[in-house]
CSV table of C-alpha atoms and ligand atoms in Angstrom, one decimal:
chain,number,residue,atom,x,y,z
H,284,UNK,CA,107.5,-116.9,121.5
H,285,UNK,CA,107.8,-114.7,118.4
H,286,UNK,CA,105.2,-112.1,117.7
H,287,UNK,CA,102.5,-113.1,115.2
H,288,UNK,CA,103.0,-111.9,111.6
H,289,UNK,CA,100.9,-108.9,110.6
H,290,UNK,CA,98.7,-109.1,107.5
H,291,UNK,CA,96.9,-106.1,106.1
H,292,UNK,CA,93.5,-106.9,104.5
H,293,UNK,CA,92.0,-104.3,102.2
H,294,UNK,CA,88.3,-104.9,101.1
H,295,UNK,CA,86.3,-106.6,103.9
H,296,UNK,CA,83.0,-107.2,102.0
H,297,UNK,CA,81.1,-110.5,101.5
H,298,UNK,CA,84.3,-112.4,100.7
H,299,UNK,CA,87.1,-110.3,102.3
H,300,UNK,CA,85.3,-110.1,105.7
H,301,UNK,CA,85.2,-113.9,106.3
H,302,UNK,CA,88.6,-114.5,104.7
H,303,UNK,CA,90.2,-111.9,107.1
H,304,UNK,CA,88.4,-113.6,110.0
H,305,UNK,CA,90.0,-116.9,109.1
H,306,UNK,CA,93.4,-115.3,109.1
H,307,UNK,CA,92.7,-114.0,112.6
H,308,UNK,CA,91.6,-117.5,113.7
H,309,UNK,CA,94.9,-118.9,112.2
H,310,UNK,CA,96.9,-116.7,114.6
H,311,UNK,CA,97.9,-113.8,112.3
H,312,UNK,CA,97.6,-110.2,113.5
H,313,UNK,CA,95.2,-108.8,110.9
H,314,UNK,CA,94.8,-105.1,110.2
H,315,UNK,CA,91.9,-104.2,107.9
H,316,UNK,CA,90.5,-101.3,105.9
H,317,UNK,CA,87.4,-100.9,103.8
H,318,UNK,CA,85.6,-97.7,102.5
H,319,UNK,CA,82.4,-99.0,104.0
H,320,UNK,CA,82.1,-98.4,107.8
H,321,UNK,CA,79.6,-101.3,108.2
H,322,UNK,CA,82.1,-103.8,106.7
H,323,UNK,CA,84.9,-102.4,108.9
H,324,UNK,CA,82.7,-102.8,112.0
H,325,UNK,CA,81.8,-106.4,111.1
H,326,UNK,CA,85.4,-107.3,110.6
H,327,UNK,CA,86.3,-105.6,114.0
H,328,UNK,CA,83.8,-107.9,115.7
H,329,UNK,CA,85.8,-110.9,114.2
H,330,UNK,CA,89.1,-109.7,115.7
H,331,UNK,CA,90.4,-107.6,112.8
H,332,UNK,CA,92.2,-104.4,114.0
H,333,UNK,CA,90.4,-101.6,112.2
H,334,UNK,CA,92.5,-99.0,110.3
H,335,UNK,CA,91.6,-95.6,109.0
H,336,UNK,CA,93.2,-96.0,105.6
H,337,UNK,CA,95.0,-98.4,103.2
H,338,UNK,CA,98.4,-97.2,104.3
H,339,UNK,CA,97.6,-97.3,108.0
H,340,UNK,CA,96.5,-100.9,107.6
H,341,UNK,CA,99.7,-101.7,105.7
H,342,UNK,CA,102.2,-100.1,108.1
H,343,UNK,CA,104.5,-102.7,109.4
H,344,UNK,CA,102.6,-105.6,107.7
H,345,UNK,CA,104.7,-108.3,106.1
H,346,UNK,CA,101.9,-109.0,103.6
H,347,UNK,CA,98.9,-107.2,102.2
H,348,UNK,CA,95.8,-108.9,100.7
H,349,UNK,CA,93.3,-107.0,98.5
H,350,UNK,CA,89.8,-108.3,97.9
H,351,UNK,CA,88.0,-105.6,95.9
H,352,UNK,CA,85.2,-105.4,93.3
H,353,UNK,CA,87.1,-104.6,90.1
H,354,UNK,CA,90.4,-103.8,88.4
H,355,UNK,CA,90.4,-100.0,88.9
H,356,UNK,CA,90.2,-100.1,92.7
H,357,UNK,CA,92.9,-102.8,92.8
H,358,UNK,CA,95.3,-100.7,90.7
H,359,UNK,CA,94.5,-97.6,92.8
H,360,UNK,CA,95.2,-99.4,96.1
H,361,UNK,CA,98.3,-101.1,94.8
H,362,UNK,CA,99.6,-97.7,93.4
H,363,UNK,CA,99.3,-96.3,97.0
H,364,UNK,CA,101.0,-99.4,98.4
H,365,UNK,CA,103.8,-99.3,95.8
H,366,UNK,CA,104.7,-95.8,96.9
H,367,UNK,CA,104.8,-96.6,100.7
H,368,UNK,CA,105.5,-100.2,101.7
H,369,UNK,CA,109.1,-101.4,102.2
H,370,UNK,CA,110.6,-103.5,99.4
H,371,UNK,CA,110.0,-107.1,100.1
H,372,UNK,CA,106.4,-106.7,101.4
H,373,UNK,CA,104.3,-109.5,99.9
H,374,UNK,CA,101.3,-108.3,97.9
H,375,UNK,CA,98.4,-110.7,97.1
H,376,UNK,CA,95.3,-109.7,95.1
H,377,UNK,CA,92.4,-112.2,95.4
H,378,UNK,CA,89.7,-110.1,93.6
H,379,UNK,CA,88.3,-111.3,90.2
H,380,UNK,CA,89.6,-108.6,87.8
H,381,UNK,CA,90.7,-108.3,84.1
H,382,UNK,CA,94.1,-109.8,83.2
H,383,UNK,CA,95.4,-106.4,82.0
H,384,UNK,CA,94.8,-104.7,85.4
H,385,UNK,CA,96.3,-107.7,87.2
H,386,UNK,CA,99.5,-107.3,85.1
H,387,UNK,CA,99.5,-103.6,85.7
H,388,UNK,CA,99.3,-104.3,89.5
H,389,UNK,CA,102.2,-106.8,89.2
H,390,UNK,CA,104.3,-104.1,87.4
H,391,UNK,CA,103.7,-101.7,90.3
H,392,UNK,CA,104.8,-104.3,92.8
H,393,UNK,CA,107.9,-105.2,90.7
H,394,UNK,CA,109.0,-101.6,90.4
H,395,UNK,CA,108.9,-101.4,94.2
H,396,UNK,CA,110.7,-104.7,94.7
H,397,UNK,CA,107.7,-106.4,96.2
H,398,UNK,CA,106.9,-110.1,95.5
H,399,UNK,CA,103.3,-110.3,94.2
H,400,UNK,CA,100.7,-112.7,93.1
H,401,UNK,CA,97.2,-112.5,91.6
H,402,UNK,CA,95.2,-115.2,93.4
H,403,UNK,CA,91.5,-115.1,92.6
H,404,UNK,CA,89.2,-117.6,94.3
H,405,UNK,CA,86.4,-120.0,93.5
H,406,UNK,CA,84.0,-121.2,96.2
H,407,UNK,CA,81.8,-118.2,97.0
H,408,UNK,CA,80.8,-116.8,100.3
H,409,UNK,CA,80.2,-120.2,101.8
H,410,UNK,CA,83.8,-121.2,100.9
H,411,UNK,CA,85.1,-117.9,102.3
H,412,UNK,CA,83.4,-118.5,105.6
H,413,UNK,CA,84.4,-122.2,105.8
H,414,UNK,CA,88.0,-121.6,104.7
H,415,UNK,CA,87.5,-124.0,101.8
H,416,UNK,CA,88.1,-121.7,98.9
H,417,UNK,CA,90.1,-122.7,95.8
H,418,UNK,CA,92.9,-120.3,95.0
H,419,UNK,CA,94.4,-120.0,91.5
H,420,UNK,CA,97.6,-118.0,91.5
H,421,UNK,CA,99.9,-116.2,89.0
H,422,UNK,CA,103.3,-114.8,89.8
H,423,UNK,CA,106.9,-115.9,90.3
H,424,UNK,CA,107.9,-119.2,92.1
H,425,UNK,CA,109.3,-117.1,95.0
H,426,UNK,CA,106.2,-115.0,95.4
H,427,UNK,CA,103.9,-118.1,95.3
H,428,UNK,CA,106.0,-119.9,97.9
H,429,UNK,CA,105.8,-116.9,100.2
H,430,UNK,CA,102.0,-116.6,99.7
H,431,UNK,CA,101.0,-120.2,99.9
H,432,UNK,CA,101.0,-120.5,103.7
H,433,UNK,CA,98.7,-117.5,103.9
H,434,UNK,CA,96.4,-118.8,101.2
H,435,UNK,CA,96.2,-122.2,102.8
H,436,UNK,CA,94.6,-120.6,106.0
H,437,UNK,CA,91.8,-119.3,103.8
H,438,UNK,CA,91.4,-122.2,101.3
H,439,UNK,CA,91.5,-125.9,100.8
H,440,UNK,CA,93.1,-126.0,97.3
H,441,UNK,CA,95.9,-123.7,96.1
H,442,UNK,CA,97.2,-123.9,92.5
H,443,UNK,CA,100.2,-122.1,91.0
H,444,UNK,CA,98.9,-121.5,87.4
H,445,UNK,CA,101.9,-119.6,85.9
H,446,UNK,CA,103.3,-116.1,85.6
H,447,UNK,CA,101.7,-112.8,86.4
H,448,UNK,CA,98.0,-112.8,85.4
H,449,UNK,CA,97.7,-116.6,85.1
H,450,UNK,CA,95.5,-116.8,88.1
H,451,UNK,CA,93.0,-114.4,86.6
H,452,UNK,CA,93.2,-116.2,83.3
H,453,UNK,CA,92.3,-119.5,85.0
H,454,UNK,CA,89.4,-117.9,86.9
H,455,UNK,CA,87.7,-116.4,83.8
H,456,UNK,CA,88.3,-119.5,81.7
H,457,UNK,CA,86.7,-121.6,84.4
H,458,UNK,CA,83.7,-119.3,84.8
H,459,UNK,CA,83.2,-119.1,81.1
H,460,UNK,CA,82.8,-122.9,81.1
H,461,UNK,CA,80.4,-122.6,84.0
H,462,UNK,CA,78.2,-119.9,82.3
H,463,UNK,CA,78.0,-121.9,79.1
H,464,UNK,CA,77.4,-125.2,80.9
H,465,UNK,CA,74.6,-123.7,83.0
H,466,UNK,CA,72.8,-122.4,79.9
H,467,UNK,CA,73.2,-125.8,78.3
H,468,UNK,CA,71.7,-127.7,81.3
H,469,UNK,CA,68.8,-125.2,81.5
H,470,UNK,CA,68.0,-125.6,77.8
H,471,UNK,CA,68.1,-129.4,78.2
H,472,UNK,CA,65.5,-129.2,81.0
H,473,UNK,CA,63.4,-126.7,79.0
H,474,UNK,CA,63.4,-129.1,76.0
H,475,UNK,CA,62.7,-132.1,78.2
H,476,UNK,CA,59.6,-130.4,79.6
H,477,UNK,CA,58.3,-129.7,76.1
H,478,UNK,CA,58.9,-133.4,75.2
H,479,UNK,CA,57.1,-134.6,78.2
H,480,UNK,CA,60.2,-136.1,79.8
H,481,UNK,CA,60.1,-135.8,83.7
H,482,UNK,CA,62.9,-133.7,85.2
H,483,UNK,CA,64.0,-136.5,87.5
H,484,UNK,CA,64.3,-138.8,84.5
H,485,UNK,CA,66.5,-136.4,82.6
H,486,UNK,CA,68.6,-135.9,85.8
H,487,UNK,CA,69.0,-139.6,86.4
H,488,UNK,CA,70.2,-140.3,82.9
H,489,UNK,CA,72.4,-137.2,82.2
H,490,UNK,CA,74.0,-137.3,85.7
H,491,UNK,CA,75.7,-140.6,84.9
H,492,UNK,CA,76.0,-140.1,81.1
H,493,UNK,CA,78.1,-137.8,78.8
H,494,UNK,CA,76.0,-134.7,79.7
H,495,UNK,CA,77.2,-134.9,83.3
H,496,UNK,CA,78.7,-131.6,84.6
H,497,UNK,CA,78.8,-129.5,87.8
H,498,UNK,CA,75.9,-127.3,86.7
H,499,UNK,CA,73.8,-130.4,86.6
H,500,UNK,CA,74.9,-132.6,89.5
H,501,UNK,CA,75.9,-129.9,92.1
H,502,UNK,CA,73.8,-126.9,91.0
H,503,UNK,CA,70.8,-128.4,89.2
H,504,UNK,CA,68.7,-125.5,88.0
H,505,UNK,CA,65.3,-127.2,88.7
H,506,UNK,CA,64.0,-128.0,92.2
H,507,UNK,CA,64.1,-131.6,93.3
H,508,UNK,CA,67.0,-133.7,92.0
H,509,UNK,CA,69.8,-131.9,94.0
H,510,UNK,CA,68.2,-130.7,97.3
H,511,UNK,CA,71.0,-128.2,98.2
H,512,UNK,CA,70.9,-126.3,94.9
H,513,UNK,CA,69.5,-122.7,94.9
H,514,UNK,CA,66.5,-123.8,92.7
H,515,UNK,CA,65.1,-125.4,96.0
H,516,UNK,CA,65.4,-122.1,97.8
H,517,UNK,CA,63.7,-119.6,95.5
H,518,UNK,CA,66.9,-119.1,93.5
H,519,UNK,CA,68.5,-117.1,96.3
H,520,UNK,CA,72.3,-116.9,95.5
H,521,UNK,CA,74.6,-118.8,95.7
H,522,UNK,CA,76.3,-117.1,92.9
H,523,UNK,CA,74.4,-114.0,91.7
H,524,UNK,CA,73.6,-113.7,87.9
H,525,UNK,CA,75.2,-110.2,88.0
H,526,UNK,CA,78.5,-111.7,89.2
H,527,UNK,CA,78.4,-114.3,86.4
H,528,UNK,CA,77.8,-111.5,83.9
H,529,UNK,CA,80.8,-109.6,85.3
H,530,UNK,CA,83.0,-112.7,84.8
H,531,UNK,CA,81.6,-113.4,81.3
H,532,UNK,CA,82.4,-109.8,80.4
H,533,UNK,CA,86.0,-110.2,81.7
H,534,UNK,CA,86.3,-113.4,79.6
H,535,UNK,CA,85.1,-111.6,76.4
H,536,UNK,CA,87.4,-108.6,77.0
H,537,UNK,CA,90.3,-111.1,77.4
H,538,UNK,CA,89.3,-113.0,74.3
H,539,UNK,CA,89.1,-109.8,72.3
H,540,UNK,CA,92.6,-108.6,73.4
H,541,UNK,CA,94.1,-112.0,72.9
H,542,UNK,CA,92.4,-112.7,69.6
H,543,UNK,CA,90.7,-115.9,70.8
H,544,UNK,CA,87.5,-117.2,69.2
H,545,UNK,CA,84.9,-117.8,71.9
H,546,UNK,CA,81.4,-117.8,70.2
H,547,UNK,CA,79.6,-119.7,73.0
H,548,UNK,CA,81.2,-117.4,75.6
H,549,UNK,CA,80.0,-114.4,73.7
H,550,UNK,CA,76.4,-115.8,73.5
H,551,UNK,CA,76.5,-116.7,77.2
H,552,UNK,CA,77.5,-113.1,77.9
H,553,UNK,CA,74.6,-111.8,75.7
H,554,UNK,CA,72.1,-114.1,77.5
H,555,UNK,CA,73.2,-113.1,81.0
H,556,UNK,CA,73.2,-109.4,80.0
H,557,UNK,CA,69.5,-109.8,78.9
H,558,UNK,CA,68.7,-111.6,82.2
H,559,UNK,CA,70.4,-108.9,84.2
H,560,UNK,CA,68.7,-106.1,82.2
H,561,UNK,CA,65.4,-107.7,83.1
H,562,UNK,CA,66.1,-107.0,86.7
H,563,UNK,CA,67.2,-110.5,87.6
H,564,UNK,CA,70.9,-109.8,88.4
H,565,UNK,CA,70.5,-110.4,92.2
H,566,UNK,CA,69.0,-113.9,91.7
H,567,UNK,CA,71.1,-117.0,91.5
H,568,UNK,CA,72.6,-117.5,88.0
H,569,UNK,CA,70.7,-120.8,87.6
H,570,UNK,CA,67.5,-118.8,87.6
H,571,UNK,CA,68.2,-118.0,83.9
H,572,UNK,CA,66.2,-121.2,83.2
H,573,UNK,CA,63.1,-119.0,83.5
H,574,UNK,CA,64.2,-116.7,80.7
H,575,UNK,CA,65.3,-119.6,78.6
H,576,UNK,CA,61.9,-121.2,78.9
H,577,UNK,CA,60.5,-117.9,77.7
H,578,UNK,CA,59.0,-117.0,81.1
H,579,UNK,CA,60.3,-114.7,83.7
H,580,UNK,CA,59.1,-116.8,86.7
H,581,UNK,CA,58.2,-120.3,87.6
H,582,UNK,CA,54.6,-121.1,86.7
T,581,NAD,P1,81.8,-106.9,98.0
T,581,NAD,O1,81.2,-105.7,97.2
T,581,NAD,O2,80.9,-107.5,99.1
T,581,NAD,O3,83.1,-106.3,98.8
T,581,NAD,C1,84.1,-105.5,98.2
T,581,NAD,C2,84.5,-104.5,99.3
T,581,NAD,O4,85.5,-103.7,98.8
T,581,NAD,C3,83.3,-103.6,99.7
T,581,NAD,O5,83.1,-103.7,101.1
T,581,NAD,C4,83.8,-102.2,99.3
T,581,NAD,O6,83.5,-101.2,100.3
T,581,NAD,C5,85.4,-102.4,99.4
T,581,NAD,N1,86.1,-101.4,98.6
T,581,NAD,C6,85.9,-101.0,97.3
T,581,NAD,N2,86.9,-100.1,96.9
T,581,NAD,C7,87.7,-100.0,98.0
T,581,NAD,C8,88.9,-99.2,98.2
T,581,NAD,N3,89.4,-98.4,97.3
T,581,NAD,N4,89.5,-99.3,99.4
T,581,NAD,C9,89.0,-100.1,100.4
T,581,NAD,N5,87.9,-100.9,100.2
T,581,NAD,C10,87.2,-100.8,99.0
T,581,NAD,O7,82.3,-107.9,97.0
T,581,NAD,P2,82.7,-109.5,97.3
T,581,NAD,O8,81.5,-110.3,97.0
T,581,NAD,O9,83.4,-109.6,98.6
T,581,NAD,O10,83.7,-109.8,96.1
T,581,NAD,C11,85.0,-109.3,96.1
T,581,NAD,C12,85.8,-109.9,94.9
T,581,NAD,O11,85.7,-111.3,95.0
T,581,NAD,C13,85.2,-109.5,93.6
T,581,NAD,O12,86.2,-109.2,92.7
T,581,NAD,C14,84.3,-110.7,93.2
T,581,NAD,O13,84.2,-110.8,91.8
T,581,NAD,C15,85.2,-111.8,93.8
T,581,NAD,N6,84.4,-113.0,94.0
T,581,NAD,C16,83.2,-113.0,94.6
T,581,NAD,C17,82.5,-114.2,94.9
T,581,NAD,C18,81.2,-114.2,95.6
T,581,NAD,O14,80.5,-115.2,95.6
T,581,NAD,N7,80.8,-113.1,96.2
T,581,NAD,C19,83.1,-115.4,94.5
T,581,NAD,C20,84.4,-115.4,93.9
T,581,NAD,C21,85.0,-114.2,93.7
């Protein structure tokens, strides 16, 4: 029997920790590194071999996955990798970062002769634990083909969206739709309340009419109509408003550099920035309904 393939996993936080654990369960030998000792310890308990640095984790690995908070640490870690790993080592970044940093990371990998993809995810910490994430990937056909079997052990749906940076582009476009649609659904409930229309009546009509969308039927921002939505659990995330703000900022930065007109995306960013500045960034992003009603909390 051949030895299991070794994967290095850098960034073992809320998402990376359970993703690395799923690779262990799938039979890979996983070596992990994180700046935070508590994250390293938790990953160790899931069978990840704990390394003392990025390069120690990457030594002898056939692939390296990064799952980091922002573009700068991704470029820093990939710079280290691009000076040390053998040509041919597969590099995968699953963080949500700006398109420019993603392309800079690809350029570092290209210069080293390493196939690379940006492969951000949708599905949150629940999807990371359950192995049901959606991956959206950017990079060459060859790099995608090499990465797909690894991604399929951490996710349910895997899409090749195009060349370098296309995965990040898909991610921020999707989340811009989500931010805008959540605000629209919240405004509709706030208006219905003023008009004396019961919440359930609005839900029953809109969920089978042209107002139907994920923010309404899966993630309804008022308690009641969708029992599993965060509104029924005190707006505990779920998907924190601070993370939505990060993604809306990435969308606006991309729109600015590409010269795209996104007025509703810009307004969604402004509203989530105000919500975050009011100390609400750790609540679920659907809790913005309170601010849109003109109140900070439920009555
Ligand atoms: P997190 O903060 O829990 O984890 C990030 C980890 O990276 C931390 O443990 C941190 O110590 C580590 N880290 C930072 N710099 C490092 C470095 N230079 N070397 C090694 N480790 C380093 O964040 P998360 O929730 O796991 O999110 C990770 C990425 O996934 C982000 O880009 C986020 O936007 C994206 N994402 C998150 C969710 C979600 O619901 N949490 C959903 C989709 C996408």
